[in-house]
């Protein structure tokens, strides 16, 4: 028997989100600035899944994206950014932006210092106006040291830099080509993040990546 898929609102309201360790939404919201409508929804009892559901319901998509980018573990958040960027790929995407996206995916599959620095180098060489570039920045900033390799001085990234880069990737992907479809794009991408937060891969049927498959359950 076939059933209709649940809406993102229903999924976030009823499903457990084991990848999000915060028990209350307010814990996550300390890391970024909410809009006024988002602030009105926030109280000391509301859970992450309830909060996301209600943000989506009132179409506070920017708040929902920021919330999930900060609430997810860094690796899962970068993967979400990669999925959104790949969904928004255009025929005219630059080779440098494509390299950055592939490097970010490579870090998700194998999160080592080598792949992290490779993502950072690829992001630095790519167009910051492309959603493909920001997952690579997010991967690089997910570490605890952004100094050049071999440096004797450790430079930690600013707090929440990785999450902010994921937020930029998702927002750019949703609005890149046709702003009239942005709301639909945001809802689709938020549903993917909710799936990832629930332990899924976030992939839509038929969605694939060009990078080699790794051992992680999220890919």
PDB file of C-alpha atoms in Angstrom:
ATOM      1  CA  UNK A   1       0.000   0.000   0.000  1.00  0.00           C
ATOM      2  CA  UNK A   2       1.363   3.413  -0.967  1.00  0.00           C
ATOM      3  CA  UNK A   3       1.181   6.362   1.379  1.00  0.00           C
ATOM      4  CA  UNK A   4       1.878  10.028   0.816  1.00  0.00           C
ATOM      5  CA  UNK A   5       5.123  11.282   2.323  1.00  0.00           C
ATOM      6  CA  UNK A   6       4.727  13.303   5.492  1.00  0.00           C
ATOM      7  CA  UNK A   7       5.236  17.029   5.213  1.00  0.00           C
ATOM      8  CA  UNK A   8       8.452  18.517   6.636  1.00  0.00           C
ATOM      9  CA  UNK A   9       6.335  20.052   9.397  1.00  0.00           C
ATOM     10  CA  UNK A  10       4.864  16.706  10.425  1.00  0.00           C
ATOM     11  CA  UNK A  11       8.205  14.943  10.202  1.00  0.00           C
ATOM     12  CA  UNK A  12       9.929  17.490  12.417  1.00  0.00           C
ATOM     13  CA  UNK A  13       7.018  17.532  14.897  1.00  0.00           C
ATOM     14  CA  UNK A  14       6.751  13.781  15.367  1.00  0.00           C
ATOM     15  CA  UNK A  15      10.054  12.160  14.456  1.00  0.00           C
ATOM     16  CA  UNK A  16      12.959  11.804  16.805  1.00  0.00           C
ATOM     17  CA  UNK A  17      16.088  13.590  15.667  1.00  0.00           C
ATOM     18  CA  UNK A  18      18.923  11.586  17.239  1.00  0.00           C
ATOM     19  CA  UNK A  19      21.659  13.537  15.451  1.00  0.00           C
ATOM     20  CA  UNK A  20      20.653  16.689  17.325  1.00  0.00           C
ATOM     21  CA  UNK A  21      21.944  16.412  20.868  1.00  0.00           C
ATOM     22  CA  UNK A  22      20.340  19.590  22.205  1.00  0.00           C
ATOM     23  CA  UNK A  23      17.159  18.839  24.137  1.00  0.00           C
ATOM     24  CA  UNK A  24      15.771  22.370  23.905  1.00  0.00           C
ATOM     25  CA  UNK A  25      15.802  24.714  20.921  1.00  0.00           C
ATOM     26  CA  UNK A  26      17.059  27.606  23.023  1.00  0.00           C
ATOM     27  CA  UNK A  27      20.417  25.816  23.471  1.00  0.00           C
ATOM     28  CA  UNK A  28      21.012  26.007  19.712  1.00  0.00           C
ATOM     29  CA  UNK A  29      19.625  29.515  19.241  1.00  0.00           C
ATOM     30  CA  UNK A  30      22.305  31.024  21.452  1.00  0.00           C
ATOM     31  CA  UNK A  31      24.698  30.549  18.525  1.00  0.00           C
ATOM     32  CA  UNK A  32      22.941  32.809  16.006  1.00  0.00           C
ATOM     33  CA  UNK A  33      20.457  35.661  15.735  1.00  0.00           C
ATOM     34  CA  UNK A  34      16.810  34.802  15.171  1.00  0.00           C
ATOM     35  CA  UNK A  35      14.333  37.003  13.347  1.00  0.00           C
ATOM     36  CA  UNK A  36      11.579  38.599  15.427  1.00  0.00           C
ATOM     37  CA  UNK A  37       8.977  35.999  14.318  1.00  0.00           C
ATOM     38  CA  UNK A  38      11.420  33.239  15.227  1.00  0.00           C
ATOM     39  CA  UNK A  39      12.066  34.784  18.642  1.00  0.00           C
ATOM     40  CA  UNK A  40       8.337  34.833  19.350  1.00  0.00           C
ATOM     41  CA  UNK A  41       8.197  31.058  18.881  1.00  0.00           C
ATOM     42  CA  UNK A  42      11.058  30.370  21.270  1.00  0.00           C
ATOM     43  CA  UNK A  43      10.514  29.451  24.905  1.00  0.00           C
ATOM     44  CA  UNK A  44      12.340  27.358  27.471  1.00  0.00           C
ATOM     45  CA  UNK A  45      10.371  24.172  26.743  1.00  0.00           C
ATOM     46  CA  UNK A  46      10.211  23.934  22.962  1.00  0.00           C
ATOM     47  CA  UNK A  47      12.268  21.079  21.509  1.00  0.00           C
ATOM     48  CA  UNK A  48      14.401  21.314  18.359  1.00  0.00           C
ATOM     49  CA  UNK A  49      11.925  19.305  16.279  1.00  0.00           C
ATOM     50  CA  UNK A  50       8.969  21.373  17.489  1.00  0.00           C
ATOM     51  CA  UNK A  51      10.825  24.609  16.818  1.00  0.00           C
ATOM     52  CA  UNK A  52      11.854  23.658  13.282  1.00  0.00           C
ATOM     53  CA  UNK A  53       8.333  22.489  12.515  1.00  0.00           C
ATOM     54  CA  UNK A  54       6.836  25.789  13.604  1.00  0.00           C
ATOM     55  CA  UNK A  55       9.457  27.859  11.786  1.00  0.00           C
ATOM     56  CA  UNK A  56       8.595  26.017   8.586  1.00  0.00           C
ATOM     57  CA  UNK A  57       4.880  26.442   9.234  1.00  0.00           C
ATOM     58  CA  UNK A  58       5.202  30.251   9.359  1.00  0.00           C
ATOM     59  CA  UNK A  59       7.742  30.205   6.494  1.00  0.00           C
ATOM     60  CA  UNK A  60      10.651  31.468   8.571  1.00  0.00           C
ATOM     61  CA  UNK A  61      12.954  29.510   6.292  1.00  0.00           C
ATOM     62  CA  UNK A  62      16.119  31.500   7.004  1.00  0.00           C
ATOM     63  CA  UNK A  63      15.748  30.838  10.732  1.00  0.00           C
ATOM     64  CA  UNK A  64      15.068  27.138  10.112  1.00  0.00           C
ATOM     65  CA  UNK A  65      18.162  26.821   7.925  1.00  0.00           C
ATOM     66  CA  UNK A  66      20.367  28.585  10.470  1.00  0.00           C
ATOM     67  CA  UNK A  67      18.942  26.487  13.278  1.00  0.00           C
ATOM     68  CA  UNK A  68      19.581  23.162  11.562  1.00  0.00           C
ATOM     69  CA  UNK A  69      23.029  24.202  10.340  1.00  0.00           C
ATOM     70  CA  UNK A  70      23.992  24.919  13.954  1.00  0.00           C
ATOM     71  CA  UNK A  71      22.116  21.992  15.529  1.00  0.00           C
ATOM     72  CA  UNK A  72      23.502  19.227  13.323  1.00  0.00           C
ATOM     73  CA  UNK A  73      26.960  17.781  13.948  1.00  0.00           C
ATOM     74  CA  UNK A  74      29.481  19.489  11.678  1.00  0.00           C
ATOM     75  CA  UNK A  75      30.008  16.536   9.359  1.00  0.00           C
ATOM     76  CA  UNK A  76      26.270  16.020   8.841  1.00  0.00           C
ATOM     77  CA  UNK A  77      25.765  19.760   8.335  1.00  0.00           C
ATOM     78  CA  UNK A  78      28.477  19.898   5.668  1.00  0.00           C
ATOM     79  CA  UNK A  79      26.866  16.924   3.934  1.00  0.00           C
ATOM     80  CA  UNK A  80      23.549  18.791   3.894  1.00  0.00           C
ATOM     81  CA  UNK A  81      25.257  21.800   2.333  1.00  0.00           C
ATOM     82  CA  UNK A  82      26.766  19.534  -0.318  1.00  0.00           C
ATOM     83  CA  UNK A  83      23.383  18.032  -1.183  1.00  0.00           C
ATOM     84  CA  UNK A  84      21.793  21.461  -1.558  1.00  0.00           C
ATOM     85  CA  UNK A  85      24.671  22.831  -3.640  1.00  0.00           C
ATOM     86  CA  UNK A  86      24.608  19.824  -5.937  1.00  0.00           C
ATOM     87  CA  UNK A  87      20.839  20.175  -6.352  1.00  0.00           C
ATOM     88  CA  UNK A  88      21.347  23.773  -7.509  1.00  0.00           C
ATOM     89  CA  UNK A  89      24.126  23.013  -9.987  1.00  0.00           C
ATOM     90  CA  UNK A  90      23.943  25.016 -13.203  1.00  0.00           C
ATOM     91  CA  UNK A  91      25.440  24.129 -16.551  1.00  0.00           C
ATOM     92  CA  UNK A  92      27.778  27.116 -16.264  1.00  0.00           C
ATOM     93  CA  UNK A  93      29.229  26.170 -12.863  1.00  0.00           C
ATOM     94  CA  UNK A  94      32.915  27.014 -12.810  1.00  0.00           C
ATOM     95  CA  UNK A  95      35.543  24.262 -12.584  1.00  0.00           C
ATOM     96  CA  UNK A  96      36.864  25.844  -9.373  1.00  0.00           C
ATOM     97  CA  UNK A  97      33.432  25.754  -7.706  1.00  0.00           C
ATOM     98  CA  UNK A  98      32.946  22.167  -8.809  1.00  0.00           C
ATOM     99  CA  UNK A  99      36.334  21.263  -7.370  1.00  0.00           C
ATOM    100  CA  UNK A 100      35.346  22.892  -4.072  1.00  0.00           C
ATOM    101  CA  UNK A 101      32.116  20.907  -3.872  1.00  0.00           C
ATOM    102  CA  UNK A 102      33.883  17.643  -4.650  1.00  0.00           C
ATOM    103  CA  UNK A 103      36.514  18.446  -2.001  1.00  0.00           C
ATOM    104  CA  UNK A 104      33.793  19.066   0.596  1.00  0.00           C
ATOM    105  CA  UNK A 105      32.184  15.736  -0.249  1.00  0.00           C
ATOM    106  CA  UNK A 106      35.562  14.038   0.024  1.00  0.00           C
ATOM    107  CA  UNK A 107      35.952  15.418   3.556  1.00  0.00           C
ATOM    108  CA  UNK A 108      32.516  14.081   4.517  1.00  0.00           C
ATOM    109  CA  UNK A 109      33.445  10.632   3.215  1.00  0.00           C
ATOM    110  CA  UNK A 110      36.868  10.704   4.865  1.00  0.00           C
ATOM    111  CA  UNK A 111      37.206  13.472   7.472  1.00  0.00           C
ATOM    112  CA  UNK A 112      40.982  13.687   7.809  1.00  0.00           C
ATOM    113  CA  UNK A 113      43.286  16.665   8.133  1.00  0.00           C
ATOM    114  CA  UNK A 114      44.397  16.086   4.545  1.00  0.00           C
ATOM    115  CA  UNK A 115      40.881  16.246   3.103  1.00  0.00           C
ATOM    116  CA  UNK A 116      39.974  19.175   5.374  1.00  0.00           C
ATOM    117  CA  UNK A 117      42.902  21.274   4.182  1.00  0.00           C
ATOM    118  CA  UNK A 118      42.210  20.263   0.590  1.00  0.00           C
ATOM    119  CA  UNK A 119      38.656  21.552   1.004  1.00  0.00           C
ATOM    120  CA  UNK A 120      39.957  24.812   2.424  1.00  0.00           C
ATOM    121  CA  UNK A 121      42.364  25.297  -0.475  1.00  0.00           C
ATOM    122  CA  UNK A 122      39.631  24.524  -3.016  1.00  0.00           C
ATOM    123  CA  UNK A 123      37.218  26.939  -1.346  1.00  0.00           C
ATOM    124  CA  UNK A 124      39.825  29.698  -1.342  1.00  0.00           C
ATOM    125  CA  UNK A 125      40.263  29.331  -5.093  1.00  0.00           C
ATOM    126  CA  UNK A 126      36.542  29.340  -5.921  1.00  0.00           C
ATOM    127  CA  UNK A 127      33.813  31.950  -6.373  1.00  0.00           C
ATOM    128  CA  UNK A 128      32.114  32.818  -3.083  1.00  0.00           C
ATOM    129  CA  UNK A 129      28.931  33.583  -4.999  1.00  0.00           C
ATOM    130  CA  UNK A 130      28.498  29.892  -5.765  1.00  0.00           C
ATOM    131  CA  UNK A 131      26.701  27.589  -3.314  1.00  0.00           C
ATOM    132  CA  UNK A 132      29.303  24.939  -4.226  1.00  0.00           C
ATOM    133  CA  UNK A 133      32.072  26.887  -2.506  1.00  0.00           C
ATOM    134  CA  UNK A 134      30.562  27.178   0.963  1.00  0.00           C
ATOM    135  CA  UNK A 135      30.408  23.484   1.929  1.00  0.00           C
ATOM    136  CA  UNK A 136      34.166  23.395   1.317  1.00  0.00           C
ATOM    137  CA  UNK A 137      34.680  26.379   3.627  1.00  0.00           C
ATOM    138  CA  UNK A 138      32.408  24.656   6.160  1.00  0.00           C
ATOM    139  CA  UNK A 139      34.495  21.487   5.977  1.00  0.00           C
ATOM    140  CA  UNK A 140      37.733  23.417   6.494  1.00  0.00           C
ATOM    141  CA  UNK A 141      36.307  25.440   9.380  1.00  0.00           C
ATOM    142  CA  UNK A 142      34.998  22.258  11.031  1.00  0.00           C
ATOM    143  CA  UNK A 143      38.490  21.614  12.402  1.00  0.00           C
ATOM    144  CA  UNK A 144      40.204  23.281  15.332  1.00  0.00           C
ATOM    145  CA  UNK A 145      43.072  24.871  13.398  1.00  0.00           C
ATOM    146  CA  UNK A 146      42.878  26.900  10.186  1.00  0.00           C
ATOM    147  CA  UNK A 147      46.547  27.853  10.063  1.00  0.00           C
ATOM    148  CA  UNK A 148      48.452  26.744   6.941  1.00  0.00           C
ATOM    149  CA  UNK A 149      49.761  23.213   7.164  1.00  0.00           C
ATOM    150  CA  UNK A 150      53.186  23.101   8.770  1.00  0.00           C
ATOM    151  CA  UNK A 151      52.651  26.333  10.689  1.00  0.00           C
ATOM    152  CA  UNK A 152      53.963  26.421  14.241  1.00  0.00           C
ATOM    153  CA  UNK A 153      51.119  28.713  15.300  1.00  0.00           C
ATOM    154  CA  UNK A 154      47.637  27.303  15.838  1.00  0.00           C
ATOM    155  CA  UNK A 155      44.742  29.452  14.611  1.00  0.00           C
ATOM    156  CA  UNK A 156      41.336  28.213  15.758  1.00  0.00           C
ATOM    157  CA  UNK A 157      38.368  29.219  13.595  1.00  0.00           C
ATOM    158  CA  UNK A 158      35.878  31.680  15.023  1.00  0.00           C
ATOM    159  CA  UNK A 159      33.017  30.012  16.843  1.00  0.00           C
ATOM    160  CA  UNK A 160      30.263  28.612  14.598  1.00  0.00           C
ATOM    161  CA  UNK A 161      32.091  29.506  11.358  1.00  0.00           C
ATOM    162  CA  UNK A 162      31.370  26.075   9.899  1.00  0.00           C
ATOM    163  CA  UNK A 163      27.631  26.342  10.623  1.00  0.00           C
ATOM    164  CA  UNK A 164      27.485  29.831   9.119  1.00  0.00           C
ATOM    165  CA  UNK A 165      29.133  28.527   5.943  1.00  0.00           C
ATOM    166  CA  UNK A 166      26.552  25.747   5.701  1.00  0.00           C
ATOM    167  CA  UNK A 167      23.813  28.347   6.160  1.00  0.00           C
ATOM    168  CA  UNK A 168      25.268  30.338   3.266  1.00  0.00           C
ATOM    169  CA  UNK A 169      25.446  27.233   1.052  1.00  0.00           C
ATOM    170  CA  UNK A 170      21.797  26.336   1.633  1.00  0.00           C
ATOM    171  CA  UNK A 171      20.529  29.896   1.238  1.00  0.00           C
ATOM    172  CA  UNK A 172      22.472  30.431  -1.988  1.00  0.00           C
ATOM    173  CA  UNK A 173      21.305  27.097  -3.383  1.00  0.00           C
ATOM    174  CA  UNK A 174      17.666  27.893  -2.620  1.00  0.00           C
ATOM    175  CA  UNK A 175      17.754  31.332  -4.260  1.00  0.00           C
ATOM    176  CA  UNK A 176      20.442  30.892  -6.923  1.00  0.00           C
ATOM    177  CA  UNK A 177      18.442  30.490 -10.115  1.00  0.00           C
ATOM    178  CA  UNK A 178      14.823  31.496  -9.606  1.00  0.00           C
ATOM    179  CA  UNK A 179      13.714  33.391  -6.526  1.00  0.00           C
ATOM    180  CA  UNK A 180      10.090  32.551  -7.328  1.00  0.00           C
ATOM    181  CA  UNK A 181      10.822  28.927  -6.425  1.00  0.00           C
ATOM    182  CA  UNK A 182      12.887  29.762  -3.336  1.00  0.00           C
ATOM    183  CA  UNK A 183      10.147  28.792  -0.852  1.00  0.00           C
ATOM    184  CA  UNK A 184       9.740  25.411  -2.537  1.00  0.00           C
ATOM    185  CA  UNK A 185      13.501  24.921  -2.548  1.00  0.00           C
ATOM    186  CA  UNK A 186      13.818  25.840   1.116  1.00  0.00           C
ATOM    187  CA  UNK A 187      11.106  23.372   2.080  1.00  0.00           C
ATOM    188  CA  UNK A 188      12.781  20.606   0.079  1.00  0.00           C
ATOM    189  CA  UNK A 189      16.187  21.321   1.586  1.00  0.00           C
ATOM    190  CA  UNK A 190      14.798  21.532   5.117  1.00  0.00           C
ATOM    191  CA  UNK A 191      13.134  18.157   4.639  1.00  0.00           C
ATOM    192  CA  UNK A 192      16.550  16.777   3.690  1.00  0.00           C
ATOM    193  CA  UNK A 193      18.130  18.230   6.840  1.00  0.00           C
ATOM    194  CA  UNK A 194      15.369  16.749   8.975  1.00  0.00           C
ATOM    195  CA  UNK A 195      16.023  13.369   7.368  1.00  0.00           C
ATOM    196  CA  UNK A 196      19.742  13.698   8.145  1.00  0.00           C
ATOM    197  CA  UNK A 197      18.950  14.722  11.726  1.00  0.00           C
ATOM    198  CA  UNK A 198      16.858  11.570  12.001  1.00  0.00           C
ATOM    199  CA  UNK A 199      19.770   9.409  10.895  1.00  0.00           C
ATOM    200  CA  UNK A 200      19.012   9.263   7.164  1.00  0.00           C
ATOM    201  CA  UNK A 201      21.198  10.138   4.197  1.00  0.00           C
ATOM    202  CA  UNK A 202      19.217  13.206   3.177  1.00  0.00           C
ATOM    203  CA  UNK A 203      19.244  12.072  -0.423  1.00  0.00           C
ATOM    204  CA  UNK A 204      16.171  12.485  -2.557  1.00  0.00           C
ATOM    205  CA  UNK A 205      15.306   9.607  -4.923  1.00  0.00           C
ATOM    206  CA  UNK A 206      17.758   9.636  -7.806  1.00  0.00           C
ATOM    207  CA  UNK A 207      20.114  12.160  -6.207  1.00  0.00           C
ATOM    208  CA  UNK A 208      23.728  11.098  -6.529  1.00  0.00           C
ATOM    209  CA  UNK A 209      27.174  12.492  -5.855  1.00  0.00           C
ATOM    210  CA  UNK A 210      30.193  12.301  -8.133  1.00  0.00           C
ATOM    211  CA  UNK A 211      32.522  11.455  -5.242  1.00  0.00           C
ATOM    212  CA  UNK A 212      33.404   7.921  -4.252  1.00  0.00           C
ATOM    213  CA  UNK A 213      31.119   6.383  -1.665  1.00  0.00           C
ATOM    214  CA  UNK A 214      32.543   6.121   1.800  1.00  0.00           C
ATOM    215  CA  UNK A 215      31.675   4.041   4.846  1.00  0.00           C
ATOM    216  CA  UNK A 216      29.486   6.594   6.622  1.00  0.00           C
ATOM    217  CA  UNK A 217      25.763   5.960   6.924  1.00  0.00           C
ATOM    218  CA  UNK A 218      24.953   9.526   5.904  1.00  0.00           C
ATOM    219  CA  UNK A 219      26.305   9.040   2.395  1.00  0.00           C
TER     220      UNK A 219
END
